[in-house]
Coordinates of C-alpha atoms (C1' of nucleotides) in Angstrom, one line a residue:
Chain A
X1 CA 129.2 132.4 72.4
X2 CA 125.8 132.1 74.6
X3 CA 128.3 130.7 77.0
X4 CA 130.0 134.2 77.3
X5 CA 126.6 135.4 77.1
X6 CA 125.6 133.5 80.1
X7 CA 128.3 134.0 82.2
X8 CA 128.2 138.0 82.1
X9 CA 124.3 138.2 81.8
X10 CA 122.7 141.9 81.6
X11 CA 121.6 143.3 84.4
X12 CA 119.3 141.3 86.1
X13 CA 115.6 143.7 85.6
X14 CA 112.6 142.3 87.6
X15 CA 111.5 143.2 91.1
X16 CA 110.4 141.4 94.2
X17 CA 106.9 141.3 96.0
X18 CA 105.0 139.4 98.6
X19 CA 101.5 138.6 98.9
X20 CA 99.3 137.0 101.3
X21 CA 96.5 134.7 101.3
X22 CA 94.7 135.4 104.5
X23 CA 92.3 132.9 105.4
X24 CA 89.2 133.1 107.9
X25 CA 86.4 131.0 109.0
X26 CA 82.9 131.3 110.1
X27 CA 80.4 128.7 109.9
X28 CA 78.1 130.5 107.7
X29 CA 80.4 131.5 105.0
X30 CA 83.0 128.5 105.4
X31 CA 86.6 129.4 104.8
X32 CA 87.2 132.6 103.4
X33 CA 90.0 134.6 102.3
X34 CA 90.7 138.4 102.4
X35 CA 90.7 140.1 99.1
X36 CA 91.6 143.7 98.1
X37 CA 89.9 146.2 95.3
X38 CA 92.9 147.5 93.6
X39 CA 93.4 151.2 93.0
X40 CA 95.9 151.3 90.4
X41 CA 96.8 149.6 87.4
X42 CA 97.8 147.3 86.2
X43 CA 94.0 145.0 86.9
X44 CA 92.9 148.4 88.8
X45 CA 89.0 148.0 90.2
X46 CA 90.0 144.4 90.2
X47 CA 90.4 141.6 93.0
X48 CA 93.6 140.6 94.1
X49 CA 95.1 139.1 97.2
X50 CA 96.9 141.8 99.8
X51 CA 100.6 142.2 98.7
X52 CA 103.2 144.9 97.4
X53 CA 107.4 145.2 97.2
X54 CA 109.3 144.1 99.3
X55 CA 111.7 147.1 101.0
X56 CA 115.0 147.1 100.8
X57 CA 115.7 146.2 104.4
X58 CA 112.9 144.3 105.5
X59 CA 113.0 140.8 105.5
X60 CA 110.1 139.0 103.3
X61 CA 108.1 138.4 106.6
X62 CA 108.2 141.8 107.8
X63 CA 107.1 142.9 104.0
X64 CA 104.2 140.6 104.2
X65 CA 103.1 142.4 107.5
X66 CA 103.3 145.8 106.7
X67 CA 101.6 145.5 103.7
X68 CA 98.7 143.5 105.3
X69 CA 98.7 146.7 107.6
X70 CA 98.8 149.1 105.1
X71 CA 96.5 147.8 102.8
X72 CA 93.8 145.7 105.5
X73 CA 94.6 147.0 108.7
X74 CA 94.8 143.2 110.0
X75 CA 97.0 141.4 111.9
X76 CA 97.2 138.0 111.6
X77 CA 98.2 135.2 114.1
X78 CA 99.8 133.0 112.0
X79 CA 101.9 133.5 109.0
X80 CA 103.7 130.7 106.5
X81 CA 105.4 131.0 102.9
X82 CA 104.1 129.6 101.0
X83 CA 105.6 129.3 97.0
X84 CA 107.5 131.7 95.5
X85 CA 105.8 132.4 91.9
X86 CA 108.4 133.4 89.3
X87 CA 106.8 132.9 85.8
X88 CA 108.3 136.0 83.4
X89 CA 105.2 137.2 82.3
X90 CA 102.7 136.4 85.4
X91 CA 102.8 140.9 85.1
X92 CA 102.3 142.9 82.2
X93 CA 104.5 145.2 83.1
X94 CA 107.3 144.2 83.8
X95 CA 109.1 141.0 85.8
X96 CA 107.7 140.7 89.1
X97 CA 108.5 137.4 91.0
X98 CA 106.4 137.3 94.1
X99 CA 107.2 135.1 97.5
X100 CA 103.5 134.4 98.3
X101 CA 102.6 133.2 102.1
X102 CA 99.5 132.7 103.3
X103 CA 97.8 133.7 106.8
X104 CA 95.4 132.3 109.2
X105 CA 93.0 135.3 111.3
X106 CA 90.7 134.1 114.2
X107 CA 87.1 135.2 113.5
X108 CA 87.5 138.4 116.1
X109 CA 90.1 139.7 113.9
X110 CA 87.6 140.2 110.9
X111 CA 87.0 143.6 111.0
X112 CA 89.4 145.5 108.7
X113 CA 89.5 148.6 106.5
X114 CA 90.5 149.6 103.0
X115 CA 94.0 151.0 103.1
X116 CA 95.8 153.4 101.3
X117 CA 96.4 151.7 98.5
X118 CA 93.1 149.7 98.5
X119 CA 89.7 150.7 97.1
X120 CA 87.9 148.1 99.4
X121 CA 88.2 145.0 101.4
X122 CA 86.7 141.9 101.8
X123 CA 86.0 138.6 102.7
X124 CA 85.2 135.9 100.0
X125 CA 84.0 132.1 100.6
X126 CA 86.7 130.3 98.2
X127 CA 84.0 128.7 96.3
X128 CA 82.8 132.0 95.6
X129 CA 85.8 133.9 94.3
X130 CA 85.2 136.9 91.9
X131 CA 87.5 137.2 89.3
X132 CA 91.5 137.6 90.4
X133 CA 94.2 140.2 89.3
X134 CA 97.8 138.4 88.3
X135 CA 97.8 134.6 88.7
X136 CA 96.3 135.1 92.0
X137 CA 93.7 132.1 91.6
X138 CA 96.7 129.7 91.2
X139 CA 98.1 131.1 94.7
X140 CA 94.8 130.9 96.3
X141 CA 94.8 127.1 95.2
X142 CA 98.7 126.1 96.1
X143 CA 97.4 128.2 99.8
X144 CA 94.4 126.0 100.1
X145 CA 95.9 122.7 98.8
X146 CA 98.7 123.6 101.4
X147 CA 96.4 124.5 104.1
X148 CA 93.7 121.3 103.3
X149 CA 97.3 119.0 103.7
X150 CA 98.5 121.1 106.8
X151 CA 95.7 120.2 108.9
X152 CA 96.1 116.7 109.1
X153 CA 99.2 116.9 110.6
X154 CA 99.5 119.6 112.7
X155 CA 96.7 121.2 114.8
X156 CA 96.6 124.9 113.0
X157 CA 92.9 124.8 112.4
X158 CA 93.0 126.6 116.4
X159 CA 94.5 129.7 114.8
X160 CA 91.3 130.1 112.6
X161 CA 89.0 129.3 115.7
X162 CA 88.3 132.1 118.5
X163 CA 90.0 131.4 121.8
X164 CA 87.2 129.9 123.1
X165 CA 85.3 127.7 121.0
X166 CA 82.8 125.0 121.1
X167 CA 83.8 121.2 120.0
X168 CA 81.7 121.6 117.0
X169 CA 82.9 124.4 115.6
X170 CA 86.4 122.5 115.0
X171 CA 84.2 119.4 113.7
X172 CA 82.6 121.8 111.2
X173 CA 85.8 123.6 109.7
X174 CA 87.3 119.7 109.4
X175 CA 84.2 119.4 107.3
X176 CA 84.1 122.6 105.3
X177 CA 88.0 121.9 105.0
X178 CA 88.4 118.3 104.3
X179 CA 85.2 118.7 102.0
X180 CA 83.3 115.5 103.8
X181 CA 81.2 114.3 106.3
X182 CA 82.9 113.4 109.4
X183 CA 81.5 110.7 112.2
X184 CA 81.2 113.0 115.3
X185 CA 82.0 110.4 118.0
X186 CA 85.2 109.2 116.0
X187 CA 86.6 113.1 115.6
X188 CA 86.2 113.9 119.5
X189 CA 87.4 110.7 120.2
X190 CA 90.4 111.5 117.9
X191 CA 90.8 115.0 119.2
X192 CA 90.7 114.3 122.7
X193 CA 93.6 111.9 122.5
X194 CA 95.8 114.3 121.4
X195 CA 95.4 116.1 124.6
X196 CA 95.9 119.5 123.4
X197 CA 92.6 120.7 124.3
X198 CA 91.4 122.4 128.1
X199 CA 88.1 121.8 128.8
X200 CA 86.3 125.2 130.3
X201 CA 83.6 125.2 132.5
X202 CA 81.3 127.5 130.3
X203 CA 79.0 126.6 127.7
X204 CA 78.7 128.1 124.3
X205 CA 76.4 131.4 124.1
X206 CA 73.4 130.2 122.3
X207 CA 73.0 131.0 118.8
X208 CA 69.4 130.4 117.5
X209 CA 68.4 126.7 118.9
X210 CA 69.8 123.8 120.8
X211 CA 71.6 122.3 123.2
X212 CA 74.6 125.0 124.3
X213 CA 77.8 122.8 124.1
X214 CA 81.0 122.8 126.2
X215 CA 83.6 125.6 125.4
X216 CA 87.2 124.6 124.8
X217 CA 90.5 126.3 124.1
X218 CA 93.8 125.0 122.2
X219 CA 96.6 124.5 125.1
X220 CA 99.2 126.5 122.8
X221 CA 102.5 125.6 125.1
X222 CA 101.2 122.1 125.5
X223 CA 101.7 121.9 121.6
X224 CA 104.9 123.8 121.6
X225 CA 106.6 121.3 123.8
X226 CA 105.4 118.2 122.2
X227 CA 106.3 119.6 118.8
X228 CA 109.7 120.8 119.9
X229 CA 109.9 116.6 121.3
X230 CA 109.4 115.7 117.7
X231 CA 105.8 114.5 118.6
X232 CA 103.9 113.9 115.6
X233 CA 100.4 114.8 115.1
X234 CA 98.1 112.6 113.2
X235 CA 94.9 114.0 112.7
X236 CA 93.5 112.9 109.5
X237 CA 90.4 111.0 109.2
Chain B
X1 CA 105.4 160.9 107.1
X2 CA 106.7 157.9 106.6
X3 CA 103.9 156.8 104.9
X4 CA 104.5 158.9 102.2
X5 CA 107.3 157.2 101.9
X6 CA 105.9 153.7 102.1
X7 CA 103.9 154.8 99.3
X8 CA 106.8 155.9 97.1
X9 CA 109.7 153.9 97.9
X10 CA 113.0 154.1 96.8
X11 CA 113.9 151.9 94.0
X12 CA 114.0 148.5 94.8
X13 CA 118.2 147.0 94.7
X14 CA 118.6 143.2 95.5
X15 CA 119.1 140.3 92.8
X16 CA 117.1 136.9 92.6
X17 CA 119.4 133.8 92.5
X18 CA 117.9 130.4 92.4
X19 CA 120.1 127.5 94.2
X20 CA 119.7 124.0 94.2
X21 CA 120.0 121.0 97.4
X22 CA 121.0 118.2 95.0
X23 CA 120.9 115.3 96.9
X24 CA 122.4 111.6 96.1
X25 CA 122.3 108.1 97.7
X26 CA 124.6 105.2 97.8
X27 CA 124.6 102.2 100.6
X28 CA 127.8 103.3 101.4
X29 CA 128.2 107.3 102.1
X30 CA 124.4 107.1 103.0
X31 CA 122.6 110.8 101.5
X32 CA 124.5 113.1 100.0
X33 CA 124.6 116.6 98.5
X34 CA 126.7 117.7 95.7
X35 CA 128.6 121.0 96.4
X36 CA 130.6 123.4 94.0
X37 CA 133.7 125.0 95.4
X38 CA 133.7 128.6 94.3
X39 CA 135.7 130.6 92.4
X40 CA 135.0 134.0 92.8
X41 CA 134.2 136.3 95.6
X42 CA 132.4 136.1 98.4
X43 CA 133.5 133.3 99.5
X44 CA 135.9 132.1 96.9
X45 CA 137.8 128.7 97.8
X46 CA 134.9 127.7 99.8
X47 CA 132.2 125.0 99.6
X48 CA 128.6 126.2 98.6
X49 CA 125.4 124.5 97.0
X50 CA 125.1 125.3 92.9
X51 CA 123.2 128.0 92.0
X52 CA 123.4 131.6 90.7
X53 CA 121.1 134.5 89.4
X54 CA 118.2 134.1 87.2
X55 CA 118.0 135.5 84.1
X56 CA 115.3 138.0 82.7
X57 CA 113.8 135.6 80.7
X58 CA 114.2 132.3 82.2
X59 CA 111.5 130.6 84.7
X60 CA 112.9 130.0 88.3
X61 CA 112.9 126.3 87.4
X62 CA 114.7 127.0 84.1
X63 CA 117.4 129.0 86.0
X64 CA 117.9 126.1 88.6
X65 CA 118.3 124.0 85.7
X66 CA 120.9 125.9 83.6
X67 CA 122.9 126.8 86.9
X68 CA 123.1 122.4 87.9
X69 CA 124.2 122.3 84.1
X70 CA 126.9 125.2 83.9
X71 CA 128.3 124.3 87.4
X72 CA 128.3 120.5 87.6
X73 CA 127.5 119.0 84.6
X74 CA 124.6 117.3 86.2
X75 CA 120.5 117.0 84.7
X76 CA 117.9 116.2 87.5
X77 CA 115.2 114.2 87.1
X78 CA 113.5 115.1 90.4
X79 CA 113.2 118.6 91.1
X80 CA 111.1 120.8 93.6
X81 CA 111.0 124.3 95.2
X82 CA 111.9 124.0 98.6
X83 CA 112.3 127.8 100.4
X84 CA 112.6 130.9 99.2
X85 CA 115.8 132.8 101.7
X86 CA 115.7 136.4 102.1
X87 CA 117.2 137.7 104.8
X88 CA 118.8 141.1 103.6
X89 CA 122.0 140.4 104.7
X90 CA 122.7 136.7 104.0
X91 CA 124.7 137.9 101.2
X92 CA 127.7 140.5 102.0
X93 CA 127.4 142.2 99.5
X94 CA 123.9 143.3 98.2
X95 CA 120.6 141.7 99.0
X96 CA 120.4 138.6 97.4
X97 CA 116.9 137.1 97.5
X98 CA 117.4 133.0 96.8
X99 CA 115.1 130.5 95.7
X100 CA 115.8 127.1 96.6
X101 CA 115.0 124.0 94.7
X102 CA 115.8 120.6 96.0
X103 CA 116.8 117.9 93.1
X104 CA 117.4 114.0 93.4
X105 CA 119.6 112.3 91.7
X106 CA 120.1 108.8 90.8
X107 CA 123.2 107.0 91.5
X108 CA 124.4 106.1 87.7
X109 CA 124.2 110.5 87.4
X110 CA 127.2 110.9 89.9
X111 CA 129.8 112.0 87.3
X112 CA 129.8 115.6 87.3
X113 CA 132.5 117.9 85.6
X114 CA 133.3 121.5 87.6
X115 CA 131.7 124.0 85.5
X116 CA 133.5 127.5 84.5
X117 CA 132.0 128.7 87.7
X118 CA 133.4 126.4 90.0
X119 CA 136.5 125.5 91.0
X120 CA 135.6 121.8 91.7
X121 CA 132.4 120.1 92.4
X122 CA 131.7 117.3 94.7
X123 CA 129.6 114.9 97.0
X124 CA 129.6 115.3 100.7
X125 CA 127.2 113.2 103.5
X126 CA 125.3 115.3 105.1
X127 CA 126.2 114.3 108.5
X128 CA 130.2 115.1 107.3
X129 CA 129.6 118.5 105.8
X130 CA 132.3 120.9 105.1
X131 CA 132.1 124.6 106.1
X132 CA 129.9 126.3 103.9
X133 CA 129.2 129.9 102.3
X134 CA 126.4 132.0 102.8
X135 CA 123.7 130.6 104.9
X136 CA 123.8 127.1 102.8
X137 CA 124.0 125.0 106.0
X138 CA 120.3 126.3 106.5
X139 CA 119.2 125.6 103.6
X140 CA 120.7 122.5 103.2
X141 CA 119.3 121.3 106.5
X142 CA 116.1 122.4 105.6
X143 CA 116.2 120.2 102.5
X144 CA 116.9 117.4 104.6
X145 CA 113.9 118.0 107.1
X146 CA 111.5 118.3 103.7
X147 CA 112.8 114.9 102.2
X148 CA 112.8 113.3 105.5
X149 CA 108.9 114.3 105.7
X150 CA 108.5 114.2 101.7
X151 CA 109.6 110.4 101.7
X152 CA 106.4 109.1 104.0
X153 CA 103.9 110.2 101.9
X154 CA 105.6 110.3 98.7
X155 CA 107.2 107.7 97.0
X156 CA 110.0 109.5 96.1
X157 CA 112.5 108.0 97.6
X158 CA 112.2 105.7 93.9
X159 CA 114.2 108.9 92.7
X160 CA 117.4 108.1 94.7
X161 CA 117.7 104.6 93.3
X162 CA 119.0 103.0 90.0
X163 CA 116.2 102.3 87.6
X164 CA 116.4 98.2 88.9
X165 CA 117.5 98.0 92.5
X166 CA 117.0 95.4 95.2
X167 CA 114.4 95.6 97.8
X168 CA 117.2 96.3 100.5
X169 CA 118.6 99.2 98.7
X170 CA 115.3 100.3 99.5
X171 CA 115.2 99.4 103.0
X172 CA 118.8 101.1 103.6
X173 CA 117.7 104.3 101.8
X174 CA 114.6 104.4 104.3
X175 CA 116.6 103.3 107.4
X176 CA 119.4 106.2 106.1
X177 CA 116.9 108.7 105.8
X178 CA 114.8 108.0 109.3
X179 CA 117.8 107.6 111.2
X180 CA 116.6 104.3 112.9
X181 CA 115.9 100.7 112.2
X182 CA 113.2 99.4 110.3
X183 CA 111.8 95.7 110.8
X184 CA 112.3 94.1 107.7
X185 CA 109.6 92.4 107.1
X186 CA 106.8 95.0 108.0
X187 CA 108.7 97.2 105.7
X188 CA 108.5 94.6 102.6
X189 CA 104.7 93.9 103.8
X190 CA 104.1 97.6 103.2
X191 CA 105.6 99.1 100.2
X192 CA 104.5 95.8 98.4
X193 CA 100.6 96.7 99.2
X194 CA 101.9 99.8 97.6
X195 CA 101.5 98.0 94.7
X196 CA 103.6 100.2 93.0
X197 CA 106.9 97.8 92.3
X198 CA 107.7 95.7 89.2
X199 CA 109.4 92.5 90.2
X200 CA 111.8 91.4 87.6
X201 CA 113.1 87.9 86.8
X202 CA 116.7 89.0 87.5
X203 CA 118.9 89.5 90.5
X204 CA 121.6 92.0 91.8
X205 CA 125.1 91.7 90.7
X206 CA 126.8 90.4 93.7
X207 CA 128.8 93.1 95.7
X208 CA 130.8 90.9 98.2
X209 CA 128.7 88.4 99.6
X210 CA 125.6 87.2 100.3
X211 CA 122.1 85.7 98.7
X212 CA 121.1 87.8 95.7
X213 CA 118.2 89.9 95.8
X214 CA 115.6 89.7 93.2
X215 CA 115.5 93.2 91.0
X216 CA 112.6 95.6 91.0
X217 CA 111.6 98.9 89.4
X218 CA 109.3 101.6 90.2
X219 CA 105.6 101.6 88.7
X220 CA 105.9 105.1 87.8
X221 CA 102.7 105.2 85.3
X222 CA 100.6 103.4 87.8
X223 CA 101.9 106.0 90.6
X224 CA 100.8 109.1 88.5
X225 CA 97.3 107.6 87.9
X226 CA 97.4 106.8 91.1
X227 CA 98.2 110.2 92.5
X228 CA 96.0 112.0 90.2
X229 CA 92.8 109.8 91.6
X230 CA 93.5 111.7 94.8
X231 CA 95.0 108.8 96.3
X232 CA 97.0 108.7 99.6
X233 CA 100.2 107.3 100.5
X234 CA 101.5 106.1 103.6
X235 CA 104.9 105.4 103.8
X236 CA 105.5 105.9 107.2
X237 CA 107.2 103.5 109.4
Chain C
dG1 C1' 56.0 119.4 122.3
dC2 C1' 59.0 120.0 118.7
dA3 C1' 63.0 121.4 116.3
dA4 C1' 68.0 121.8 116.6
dA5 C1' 72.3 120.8 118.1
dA6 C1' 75.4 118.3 121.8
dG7 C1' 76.7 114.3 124.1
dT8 C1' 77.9 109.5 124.5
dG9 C1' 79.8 103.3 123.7
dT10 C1' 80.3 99.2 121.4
dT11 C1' 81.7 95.9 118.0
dG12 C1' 83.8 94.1 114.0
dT13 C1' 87.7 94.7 111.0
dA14 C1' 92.1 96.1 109.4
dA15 C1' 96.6 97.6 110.3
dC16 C1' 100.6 97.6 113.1
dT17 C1' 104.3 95.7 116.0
dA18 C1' 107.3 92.3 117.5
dC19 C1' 109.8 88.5 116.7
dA20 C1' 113.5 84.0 114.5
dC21 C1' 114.7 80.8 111.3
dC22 C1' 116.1 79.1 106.7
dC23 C1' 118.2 80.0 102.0
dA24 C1' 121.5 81.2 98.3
dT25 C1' 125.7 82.8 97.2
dG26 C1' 131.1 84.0 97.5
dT27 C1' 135.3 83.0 99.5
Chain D
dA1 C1' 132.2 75.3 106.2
dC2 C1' 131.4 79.7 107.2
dA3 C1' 130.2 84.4 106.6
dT4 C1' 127.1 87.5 104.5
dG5 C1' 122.9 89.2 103.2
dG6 C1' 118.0 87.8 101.3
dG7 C1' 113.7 85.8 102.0
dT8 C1' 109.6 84.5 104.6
dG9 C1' 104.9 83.9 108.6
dT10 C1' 102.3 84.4 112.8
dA11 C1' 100.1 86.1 116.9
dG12 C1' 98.9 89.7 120.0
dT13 C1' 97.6 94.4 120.2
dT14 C1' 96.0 98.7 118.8
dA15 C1' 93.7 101.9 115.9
dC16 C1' 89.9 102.6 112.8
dA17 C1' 85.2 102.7 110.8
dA18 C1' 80.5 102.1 111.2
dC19 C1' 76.6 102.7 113.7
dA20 C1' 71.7 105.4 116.9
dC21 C1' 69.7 107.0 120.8
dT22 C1' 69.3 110.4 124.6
dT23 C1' 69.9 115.2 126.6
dT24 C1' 69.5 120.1 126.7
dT25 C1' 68.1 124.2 125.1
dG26 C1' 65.0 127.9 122.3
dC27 C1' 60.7 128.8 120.4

DNA sequence: GCAAAAGTGTTGTAACTACACCCATGT
DNA sequence: ACATGGGTGTAGTTACAACACTTTTGC
């Protein structure tokens, strides 16, 4: 009987989306992520996290990039999925089962503007989050949880640095990150071990008060090759 | 232009399917997945993973769970989404959109009876895998690469075992999984400051020859309060 | 000269690796 | 008695954690 049922089911009626957590750091605000002011219901005039249906001949990733485009104007340098959230009634509306990924932006790619389909953009520390359309909390904590694990094995936190960035700026996202002090001496020690890191011969451009510090950049193919040796990175502390 | 047409697109048309890696262990096939052979078109006569379309009203999980049951016979107690596939033409048809779960199994499960879907239903090693439908070689091998990772930081390698196994059932399933040796004795020293094994006052059954091992079973209640304190395992050898 | 951030070494401790022989059982 | 697999300890080495003072710059 349900076993007839089951075998010929009814139409299948629910439709699929992407969305995107984009993350960004500064050290003032800590890590941040990129939230849109919806124009249209349902949860219009409300946060949510970038996102929209997927086309019918795009793949997910290319879904997740056009909308960021179409509703941020950004274009990120890094882009993983992340979950996929299929709970029946996570919209009012109808089904919506969304493949969620999340993002990481370098701090030079901040500058953004409200889309079509957006009322306003903008950047929120994630212990300062407003209020969030959909279950998009729970996605902004599987994309932190993800990203706070993700770190500690594989150097990613680059992609949310500038290209060229003092040694303390990495120290201080580990901190904001990880949520702890870190020994300075220990990290760069660490760090420099890995050998993933060129050392410049310019200093950091001051920014209020002392000593300007040594400016570094991530050695991108030097990281590709060890990765593609099945090198592991251990960089937990 | 066009984005007029971003704006209103056509109807979305592609179905959701959920499939399910269920892997299995025994000393002597090493890790294995359990494949249906299908019965219907695409595909029909060939080997693929279990799985099929979720329902309206049914969670993702739910559907992965119904699908092992109608096809195989088989309940889980290990389950976990693994990737969400959506390439829009791994399925000749239509666009098919799939999440994937991966399930473990333990070894007193094995029996499974071919469902109405399926033709037949059976265990392969995953270094002797059959020709498969769809793009289920990916996915399977993606399952692999997240248990492989999964099992050193996760004790979930428990999951593959009987309820009361030896310590070198253990030590096998590791060496299995990591694809090289493993010094005995640095492996005991290890999982036992894991602190996370009963010993019991029985041995193994013998299976040929040899000394019999002393039994043990997995602390499950003291590994959840474990892992909810936050704390970190490191099973990596 | 003082405040603010960058740079730098050592030492004790804990964990890891490598390694070989004896024991209990079945045949 | 012999073959098979289970059980056990140590020593050298390496990685980790904890710790404070000096240097360079802006104001």
């Amino acid at each position: 009987m349900s076993k007839t049922f089951h075998n010929y089911p009814v139409e299948q009626s629910m439709k699929l989306a992407v969305d995107a957590v984009v993350f960004g750091y500064t050290k003032e605000t800590g890590l941040s992520v990129l939230l849109i002011k919806r124009k249209i219901a349902p949860f219009a005039h409300q946060w949510a996290i970038p996102g929209g249906f997927v086309h019918n001949n795009e793949s997910l990733e290319d879904g997740v990039v056009r909308e960021l485009q179409e509703e941020t104007g950004l274009t990120v340098n890094y882009l993983e999925q992340l979950y996929t959230f299929g709970n029946p009634d996570r919209d009012p509306r109808y089904r919506v089962v969304s493949v969620a990924y999340y993002a990481l932006v370098k701090p030079d790619s901040f500058v953004t503007s409200a889309g079509s389909d957006a009322e306003d953009v903008s950047w929120f520390a994630v212990n300062q989050l407003p209020s969030l359309a959909f279950d998009h909390v729970d996605i902004i904590n599987s994309a932190i949880q993800r990203l706070r694990g993700k770190i500690t094995y594989e150097p990613i936190g680059f992609e949310l640095l500038d290209a060229k960035f003092p040694f303390s700026d990495l120290e201080h996202l580990y901190v904001n990150l990880l949520g702890r002090e870190i020994d300075r001496r220990n990290f760069k020690r660490k760090i420099k071990q890995l050998d993933l890191l060129i050392e410049l011969d310019e200093t950091a451009p001051m920014s209020s008060a002392g000593r300007p510090g040594k400016l570094y950049s991530f050695n991108k193919e030097k990281y590709f090759s060890l990765k593609n040796r099945g090198f592991l990175f251990d960089m937990s502390f």
